[in-house]
Amino acid sequence: MDGGKAGRRRTGRRHPAALLEQAARLAGACWAEASALAAERHTAVEASWAQERKDKDQEISELVADLDQASAEKDAAATAHAGEITRLEAQRGALERQLAVIGKQLEDSREAERAAAKEAADAARKLATAEVRASTLEQVHNALLQRVSPETKGAGE
């Protein structure tokens, strides 16, 4: 029995270097495998990160282009609106001047109407006075004719 124990011990002692070597090889293989997997994962993560960065850069470029286009459209619209405002202000100024001219013409027309109405009233008053005078003169004339006529009739008989 002792021989068996001793043999086992011996075999156990004989092979520890081989076991250590196998363990070291296994550990080295595991380390190499882990390093290879880590390198693959790192490469995959770098590739993914590079693609994400590229996608984000592309998206940012598109957003900048959209912003530039929107800004250009806004500037064009502002320029067009400014031109339209200038045109409308000029048109308003012209219409105000035209309104002032028409207002002056209206005032002149009203003044002429008042003058014509005054002249018409004066003419109507003069006409009425002339008609009264003519009527009075006719009555006086008729009265004179009646006085003169009876004497002429009496003298001729």
Backbone as CSV, one residue per row, in Angstrom:
resi,resn,N_x,N_y,N_z,CA_x,CA_y,CA_z,C_x,C_y,C_z
1,MET,0.796,-1.177,0.000,0.000,0.000,0.000,0.842,1.245,0.000
2,ASP,1.842,1.116,0.792,2.731,2.242,0.814,3.323,2.462,-0.551
3,GLY,3.553,1.360,-1.261,4.144,1.479,-2.586,3.193,2.185,-3.518
4,GLY,1.893,1.903,-3.305,0.917,2.537,-4.186,0.837,4.014,-3.912
5,LYS,0.895,4.344,-2.653,0.827,5.757,-2.309,2.071,6.468,-2.798
6,ALA,3.146,5.784,-2.617,4.393,6.402,-3.030,4.410,6.554,-4.534
7,GLY,3.825,5.550,-5.230,3.805,5.615,-6.682,2.929,6.756,-7.157
8,ARG,1.873,6.918,-6.432,0.984,8.005,-6.826,1.623,9.340,-6.555
9,ARG,2.315,9.352,-5.490,2.969,10.596,-5.173,4.037,10.876,-6.208
10,ARG,4.688,9.835,-6.554,5.744,10.012,-7.518,5.158,10.476,-8.837
11,THR,4.106,9.795,-9.259,3.492,10.206,-10.513,2.960,11.612,-10.369
12,GLY,2.445,11.913,-9.217,1.956,13.257,-8.996,3.095,14.234,-9.017
13,ARG,4.240,13.790,-8.560,5.380,14.672,-8.532,6.062,14.689,-9.886
14,ARG,5.927,13.630,-10.602,6.597,13.559,-11.878,5.892,14.427,-12.895
15,HIS,4.680,14.520,-12.773,3.901,15.181,-13.823,3.512,16.615,-13.497
16,PRO,3.816,17.150,-12.387,3.419,18.521,-12.166,4.055,19.465,-13.173
17,ALA,5.201,19.234,-13.621,5.805,20.133,-14.602,5.034,20.041,-15.906
18,ALA,4.622,18.832,-16.287,3.842,18.658,-17.508,2.479,19.317,-17.342
19,LEU,1.910,19.173,-16.164,0.610,19.797,-15.903,0.737,21.311,-15.925
20,LEU,1.786,21.791,-15.336,1.988,23.239,-15.324,2.192,23.752,-16.748
21,GLU,2.919,22.962,-17.530,3.132,23.353,-18.917,1.831,23.334,-19.689
22,GLN,1.018,22.280,-19.455,-0.291,22.204,-20.128,-1.189,23.348,-19.659
23,ALA,-1.146,23.619,-18.361,-1.958,24.714,-17.822,-1.487,26.037,-18.414
24,ALA,-0.177,26.196,-18.529,0.363,27.426,-19.099,-0.019,27.537,-20.566
25,ARG,0.058,26.405,-21.306,-0.360,26.416,-22.708,-1.839,26.733,-22.826
26,LEU,-2.652,26.090,-21.945,-4.101,26.335,-21.956,-4.391,27.803,-21.625
27,ALA,-3.701,28.304,-20.612,-3.887,29.707,-20.233,-3.445,30.609,-21.375
28,GLY,-2.337,30.270,-22.016,-1.863,31.057,-23.157,-2.846,31.004,-24.301
29,ALA,-3.385,29.796,-24.560,-4.372,29.654,-25.634,-5.626,30.444,-25.297
30,CYS,-6.055,30.355,-24.023,-7.246,31.124,-23.593,-6.972,32.619,-23.721
31,TRP,-5.758,33.005,-23.301,-5.393,34.420,-23.390,-5.342,34.864,-24.843
32,ALA,-4.793,34.052,-25.689,-4.723,34.377,-27.109,-6.120,34.452,-27.702
33,GLU,-6.975,33.488,-27.333,-8.365,33.482,-27.822,-9.105,34.714,-27.311
34,ALA,-8.934,35.009,-26.021,-9.590,36.183,-25.436,-9.066,37.451,-26.091
35,SER,-7.761,37.524,-26.331,-7.183,38.697,-26.990,-7.716,38.831,-28.405
36,ALA,-7.819,37.704,-29.118,-8.338,37.729,-30.486,-9.793,38.169,-30.482
37,LEU,-10.584,37.604,-29.542,-11.998,38.008,-29.444,-12.109,39.482,-29.071
38,ALA,-11.285,39.919,-28.122,-11.313,41.323,-27.715,-10.920,42.217,-28.884
39,ALA,-9.907,41.787,-29.640,-9.481,42.571,-30.801,-10.588,42.625,-31.843
40,GLU,-11.266,41.473,-32.074,-12.385,41.451,-33.027,-13.507,42.363,-32.550
41,ARG,-13.825,42.239,-31.258,-14.898,43.092,-30.709,-14.493,44.561,-30.797
42,HIS,-13.241,44.840,-30.460,-12.756,46.217,-30.526,-12.840,46.741,-31.957
43,THR,-12.435,45.902,-32.902,-12.506,46.280,-34.311,-13.957,46.494,-34.726
44,ALA,-14.848,45.581,-34.268,-16.273,45.719,-34.600,-16.850,46.986,-33.976
45,VAL,-16.480,47.259,-32.709,-16.967,48.471,-32.037,-16.416,49.705,-32.740
46,GLU,-15.135,49.678,-33.105,-14.555,50.812,-33.833,-15.255,51.021,-35.166
47,ALA,-15.535,49.921,-35.872,-16.228,50.023,-37.164,-17.633,50.567,-36.957
48,SER,-18.309,50.063,-35.922,-19.664,50.545,-35.621,-19.622,52.022,-35.239
49,TRP,-18.645,52.376,-34.397,-18.517,53.762,-33.980,-18.188,54.648,-35.177
50,ALA,-17.300,54.180,-36.043,-16.943,54.948,-37.237,-18.163,55.123,-38.140
51,GLN,-18.982,54.069,-38.295,-20.189,54.163,-39.121,-21.195,55.128,-38.487
52,GLU,-21.363,55.012,-37.154,-22.276,55.928,-36.463,-21.792,57.363,-36.615
53,ARG,-20.492,57.562,-36.470,-19.923,58.900,-36.621,-20.145,59.405,-38.049
54,LYS,-19.920,58.521,-39.022,-20.137,58.885,-40.426,-21.605,59.235,-40.653
55,ASP,-22.516,58.402,-40.090,-23.952,58.665,-40.236,-24.330,59.985,-39.578
56,LYS,-23.792,60.231,-38.377,-24.105,61.490,-37.686,-23.539,62.677,-38.456
57,ASP,-22.309,62.528,-38.964,-21.724,63.607,-39.766,-22.563,63.871,-41.013
58,GLN,-23.041,62.800,-41.649,-23.901,62.940,-42.831,-25.201,63.647,-42.451
59,GLU,-25.783,63.227,-41.327,-27.040,63.837,-40.873,-26.822,65.312,-40.537
60,ILE,-25.702,65.609,-39.876,-25.388,67.008,-39.557,-25.191,67.799,-40.839
61,SER,-24.506,67.213,-41.813,-24.305,67.899,-43.100,-25.641,68.181,-43.777
62,GLU,-26.543,67.192,-43.739,-27.868,67.384,-44.340,-28.645,68.460,-43.591
63,LEU,-28.559,68.447,-42.252,-29.254,69.468,-41.467,-28.682,70.857,-41.748
64,VAL,-27.367,70.945,-41.873,-26.739,72.230,-42.195,-27.184,72.690,-43.579
65,ALA,-27.234,71.759,-44.533,-27.691,72.109,-45.888,-29.146,72.570,-45.853
66,ASP,-29.988,71.842,-45.085,-31.393,72.245,-44.956,-31.502,73.616,-44.306
67,LEU,-30.688,73.847,-43.275,-30.697,75.140,-42.598,-30.235,76.246,-43.539
68,ASP,-29.183,75.966,-44.315,-28.710,76.958,-45.285,-29.786,77.265,-46.323
69,GLN,-30.467,76.212,-46.791,-31.529,76.408,-47.783,-32.680,77.203,-47.172
70,ALA,-33.064,76.845,-45.943,-34.151,77.574,-45.279,-33.754,79.028,-45.053
71,SER,-32.507,79.245,-44.686,-32.025,80.607,-44.478,-32.034,81.388,-45.789
72,ALA,-31.596,80.738,-46.871,-31.609,81.398,-48.186,-33.039,81.709,-48.618
73,GLU,-33.957,80.757,-48.387,-35.362,80.989,-48.737,-35.937,82.121,-47.899
74,LYS,-35.574,82.155,-46.605,-36.050,83.230,-45.730,-35.519,84.569,-46.219
75,ASP,-34.229,84.599,-46.571,-33.639,85.842,-47.073,-34.297,86.277,-48.378
76,ALA,-34.557,85.311,-49.262,-35.223,85.635,-50.534,-36.629,86.161,-50.276
77,ALA,-37.344,85.505,-49.352,-38.702,85.958,-49.020,-38.655,87.344,-48.384
78,ALA,-37.677,87.577,-47.501,-37.553,88.889,-46.866,-37.250,89.960,-47.907
79,THR,-36.377,89.635,-48.856,-36.053,90.584,-49.924,-37.286,90.865,-50.778
80,ALA,-38.017,89.790,-51.106,-39.239,89.961,-51.906,-40.259,90.796,-51.142
81,HIS,-40.402,90.517,-49.837,-41.357,91.283,-49.033,-40.921,92.745,-48.915
82,ALA,-39.624,92.959,-48.768,-39.129,94.335,-48.691,-39.409,95.064,-50.002
83,GLY,-39.193,94.378,-51.117,-39.502,94.975,-52.418,-40.986,95.268,-52.557
84,GLU,-41.799,94.328,-52.109,-43.255,94.516,-52.172,-43.677,95.679,-51.275
85,ILE,-43.076,95.764,-50.086,-43.393,96.869,-49.169,-42.992,98.192,-49.802
86,THR,-41.816,98.237,-50.411,-41.362,99.464,-51.078,-42.318,99.845,-52.199
87,ARG,-42.716,98.847,-52.993,-43.649,99.111,-54.095,-44.986,99.616,-53.563
88,LEU,-45.489,98.968,-52.508,-46.778,99.375,-51.945,-46.700,100.760,-51.306
89,GLU,-45.562,101.068,-50.658,-45.408,102.404,-50.076,-45.359,103.462,-51.168
90,ALA,-44.678,103.155,-52.269,-44.635,104.095,-53.395,-46.035,104.273,-53.980
91,GLN,-46.754,103.161,-54.107,-48.123,103.223,-54.628,-49.002,104.036,-53.680
92,ARG,-48.814,103.807,-52.358,-49.594,104.563,-51.380,-49.293,106.050,-51.498
93,GLY,-48.000,106.395,-51.649,-47.617,107.795,-51.808,-48.261,108.409,-53.042
94,ALA,-48.238,107.656,-54.144,-48.861,108.153,-55.382,-50.362,108.337,-55.192
95,LEU,-50.992,107.372,-54.519,-52.437,107.488,-54.280,-52.751,108.656,-53.349
96,GLU,-51.884,108.886,-52.353,-52.103,110.030,-51.459,-51.972,111.343,-52.224
97,ARG,-50.964,111.415,-53.121,-50.823,112.630,-53.938,-52.034,112.809,-54.852
98,GLN,-52.474,111.705,-55.445,-53.645,111.762,-56.323,-54.872,112.187,-55.520
99,LEU,-55.001,111.660,-54.305,-56.122,112.031,-53.441,-56.061,113.513,-53.097
100,ALA,-54.854,114.027,-52.835,-54.707,115.451,-52.527,-55.133,116.296,-53.722
101,VAL,-54.727,115.876,-54.937,-55.114,116.612,-56.152,-56.630,116.575,-56.322
102,ILE,-57.202,115.379,-56.150,-58.660,115.245,-56.304,-59.376,116.047,-55.222
103,GLY,-58.825,116.028,-53.991,-59.413,116.827,-52.912,-59.386,118.305,-53.244
104,LYS,-58.240,118.779,-53.810,-58.136,120.187,-54.214,-59.125,120.487,-55.327
105,GLN,-59.236,119.564,-56.297,-60.203,119.759,-57.383,-61.624,119.809,-56.828
106,LEU,-61.912,118.946,-55.860,-63.241,118.938,-55.246,-63.497,120.257,-54.530
107,GLU,-62.496,120.736,-53.779,-62.652,122.012,-53.074,-62.846,123.149,-54.072
108,ASP,-62.048,123.134,-55.165,-62.211,124.157,-56.204,-63.595,124.068,-56.831
109,SER,-64.048,122.846,-57.077,-65.371,122.643,-57.666,-66.460,123.154,-56.729
110,ARG,-66.294,122.876,-55.434,-67.295,123.371,-54.463,-67.274,124.894,-54.405
111,GLU,-66.066,125.468,-54.463,-65.950,126.924,-54.465,-66.618,127.497,-55.717
112,ALA,-66.383,126.859,-56.874,-67.020,127.308,-58.119,-68.531,127.148,-58.026
113,GLU,-68.972,126.058,-57.389,-70.416,125.839,-57.220,-71.016,126.941,-56.347
114,ARG,-70.316,127.282,-55.242,-70.819,128.351,-54.373,-70.858,129.682,-55.125
115,ALA,-69.792,129.945,-55.913,-69.762,131.192,-56.685,-70.886,131.203,-57.720
116,ALA,-71.103,130.064,-58.396,-72.171,129.976,-59.398,-73.531,130.119,-58.733
117,ALA,-73.689,129.522,-57.550,-74.966,129.641,-56.837,-75.205,131.092,-56.427
118,LYS,-74.119,131.786,-55.995,-74.260,133.197,-55.621,-74.617,134.033,-56.842
119,GLU,-73.914,133.752,-57.956,-74.219,134.482,-59.191,-75.645,134.202,-59.646
120,ALA,-76.074,132.933,-59.519,-77.448,132.593,-59.913,-78.451,133.306,-59.016
121,ALA,-78.147,133.372,-57.712,-79.047,134.077,-56.786,-79.081,135.565,-57.115
122,ASP,-77.880,136.134,-57.400,-77.829,137.553,-57.785,-78.614,137.781,-59.077
123,ALA,-78.438,136.894,-60.052,-79.147,137.022,-61.326,-80.650,136.871,-61.117
124,ALA,-81.041,135.934,-60.245,-82.472,135.743,-59.977,-83.041,136.989,-59.301
125,ARG,-82.272,137.557,-58.362,-82.720,138.774,-57.688,-82.828,139.926,-58.690
126,LYS,-81.819,140.062,-59.568,-81.848,141.118,-60.583,-83.012,140.904,-61.546
127,LEU,-83.249,139.633,-61.908,-84.359,139.320,-62.801,-85.683,139.684,-62.143
128,ALA,-85.813,139.310,-60.863,-87.056,139.635,-60.154,-87.229,141.147,-60.068
129,THR,-86.127,141.845,-59.781,-86.192,143.308,-59.712,-86.552,143.879,-61.079
130,ALA,-85.949,143.346,-62.131,-86.234,143.827,-63.483,-87.680,143.537,-63.861
131,GLU,-88.178,142.363,-63.475,-89.575,142.036,-63.782,-90.522,142.984,-63.052
132,VAL,-90.181,143.264,-61.784,-91.014,144.211,-61.024,-90.958,145.580,-61.685
133,ARG,-89.779,146.031,-62.079,-89.613,147.315,-62.736,-90.380,147.345,-64.055
134,ALA,-90.228,146.267,-64.821,-90.911,146.198,-66.113,-92.418,146.223,-65.905
135,SER,-92.874,145.505,-64.901,-94.311,145.488,-64.618,-94.776,146.879,-64.187
136,THR,-93.973,147.513,-63.339,-94.318,148.855,-62.872,-94.315,149.832,-64.042
137,LEU,-93.277,149.745,-64.880,-93.209,150.633,-66.037,-94.378,150.390,-66.989
138,GLU,-94.730,149.129,-67.149,-95.870,148.822,-68.017,-97.161,149.417,-67.440
139,GLN,-97.302,149.301,-66.138,-98.499,149.868,-65.511,-98.515,151.395,-65.658
140,VAL,-97.340,152.003,-65.432,-97.248,153.461,-65.576,-97.514,153.833,-67.028
141,HIS,-96.944,153.081,-67.952,-97.129,153.339,-69.364,-98.607,153.213,-69.738
142,ASN,-99.231,152.174,-69.270,-100.650,151.972,-69.551,-101.488,153.096,-68.937
143,ALA,-101.118,153.486,-67.740,-101.858,154.569,-67.090,-101.688,155.861,-67.883
144,LEU,-100.481,156.126,-68.362,-100.242,157.317,-69.158,-101.004,157.237,-70.480
145,LEU,-101.021,156.062,-71.054,-101.740,155.892,-72.306,-103.232,156.122,-72.091
146,GLN,-103.721,155.711,-70.997,-105.145,155.909,-70.733,-105.448,157.388,-70.525
147,ARG,-104.571,158.103,-69.954,-104.802,159.534,-69.772,-104.713,160.258,-71.113
148,VAL,-103.735,159.872,-71.869,-103.528,160.552,-73.139,-104.626,160.119,-74.111
149,SER,-105.010,158.938,-74.133,-105.971,158.431,-75.091,-107.336,159.084,-74.929
150,PRO,-107.877,159.269,-73.782,-109.188,159.893,-73.714,-109.145,161.325,-74.228
151,GLU,-108.119,162.038,-74.056,-108.041,163.401,-74.553,-107.959,163.397,-76.062
152,THR,-107.206,162.438,-76.604,-107.107,162.363,-78.047,-108.463,161.992,-78.607
153,LYS,-109.196,161.173,-77.978,-110.500,160.784,-78.484,-111.449,161.978,-78.408
154,GLY,-111.375,162.681,-77.348,-112.262,163.829,-77.189,-111.902,164.954,-78.137
155,ALA,-110.690,165.179,-78.464,-110.256,166.240,-79.356,-110.563,165.868,-80.792
156,GLY,-110.534,164.615,-81.136,-110.778,164.187,-82.495,-112.245,164.145,-82.791
157,GLU,-113.126,164.235,-81.889,-114.550,164.151,-82.150,-115.098,165.452,-82.426
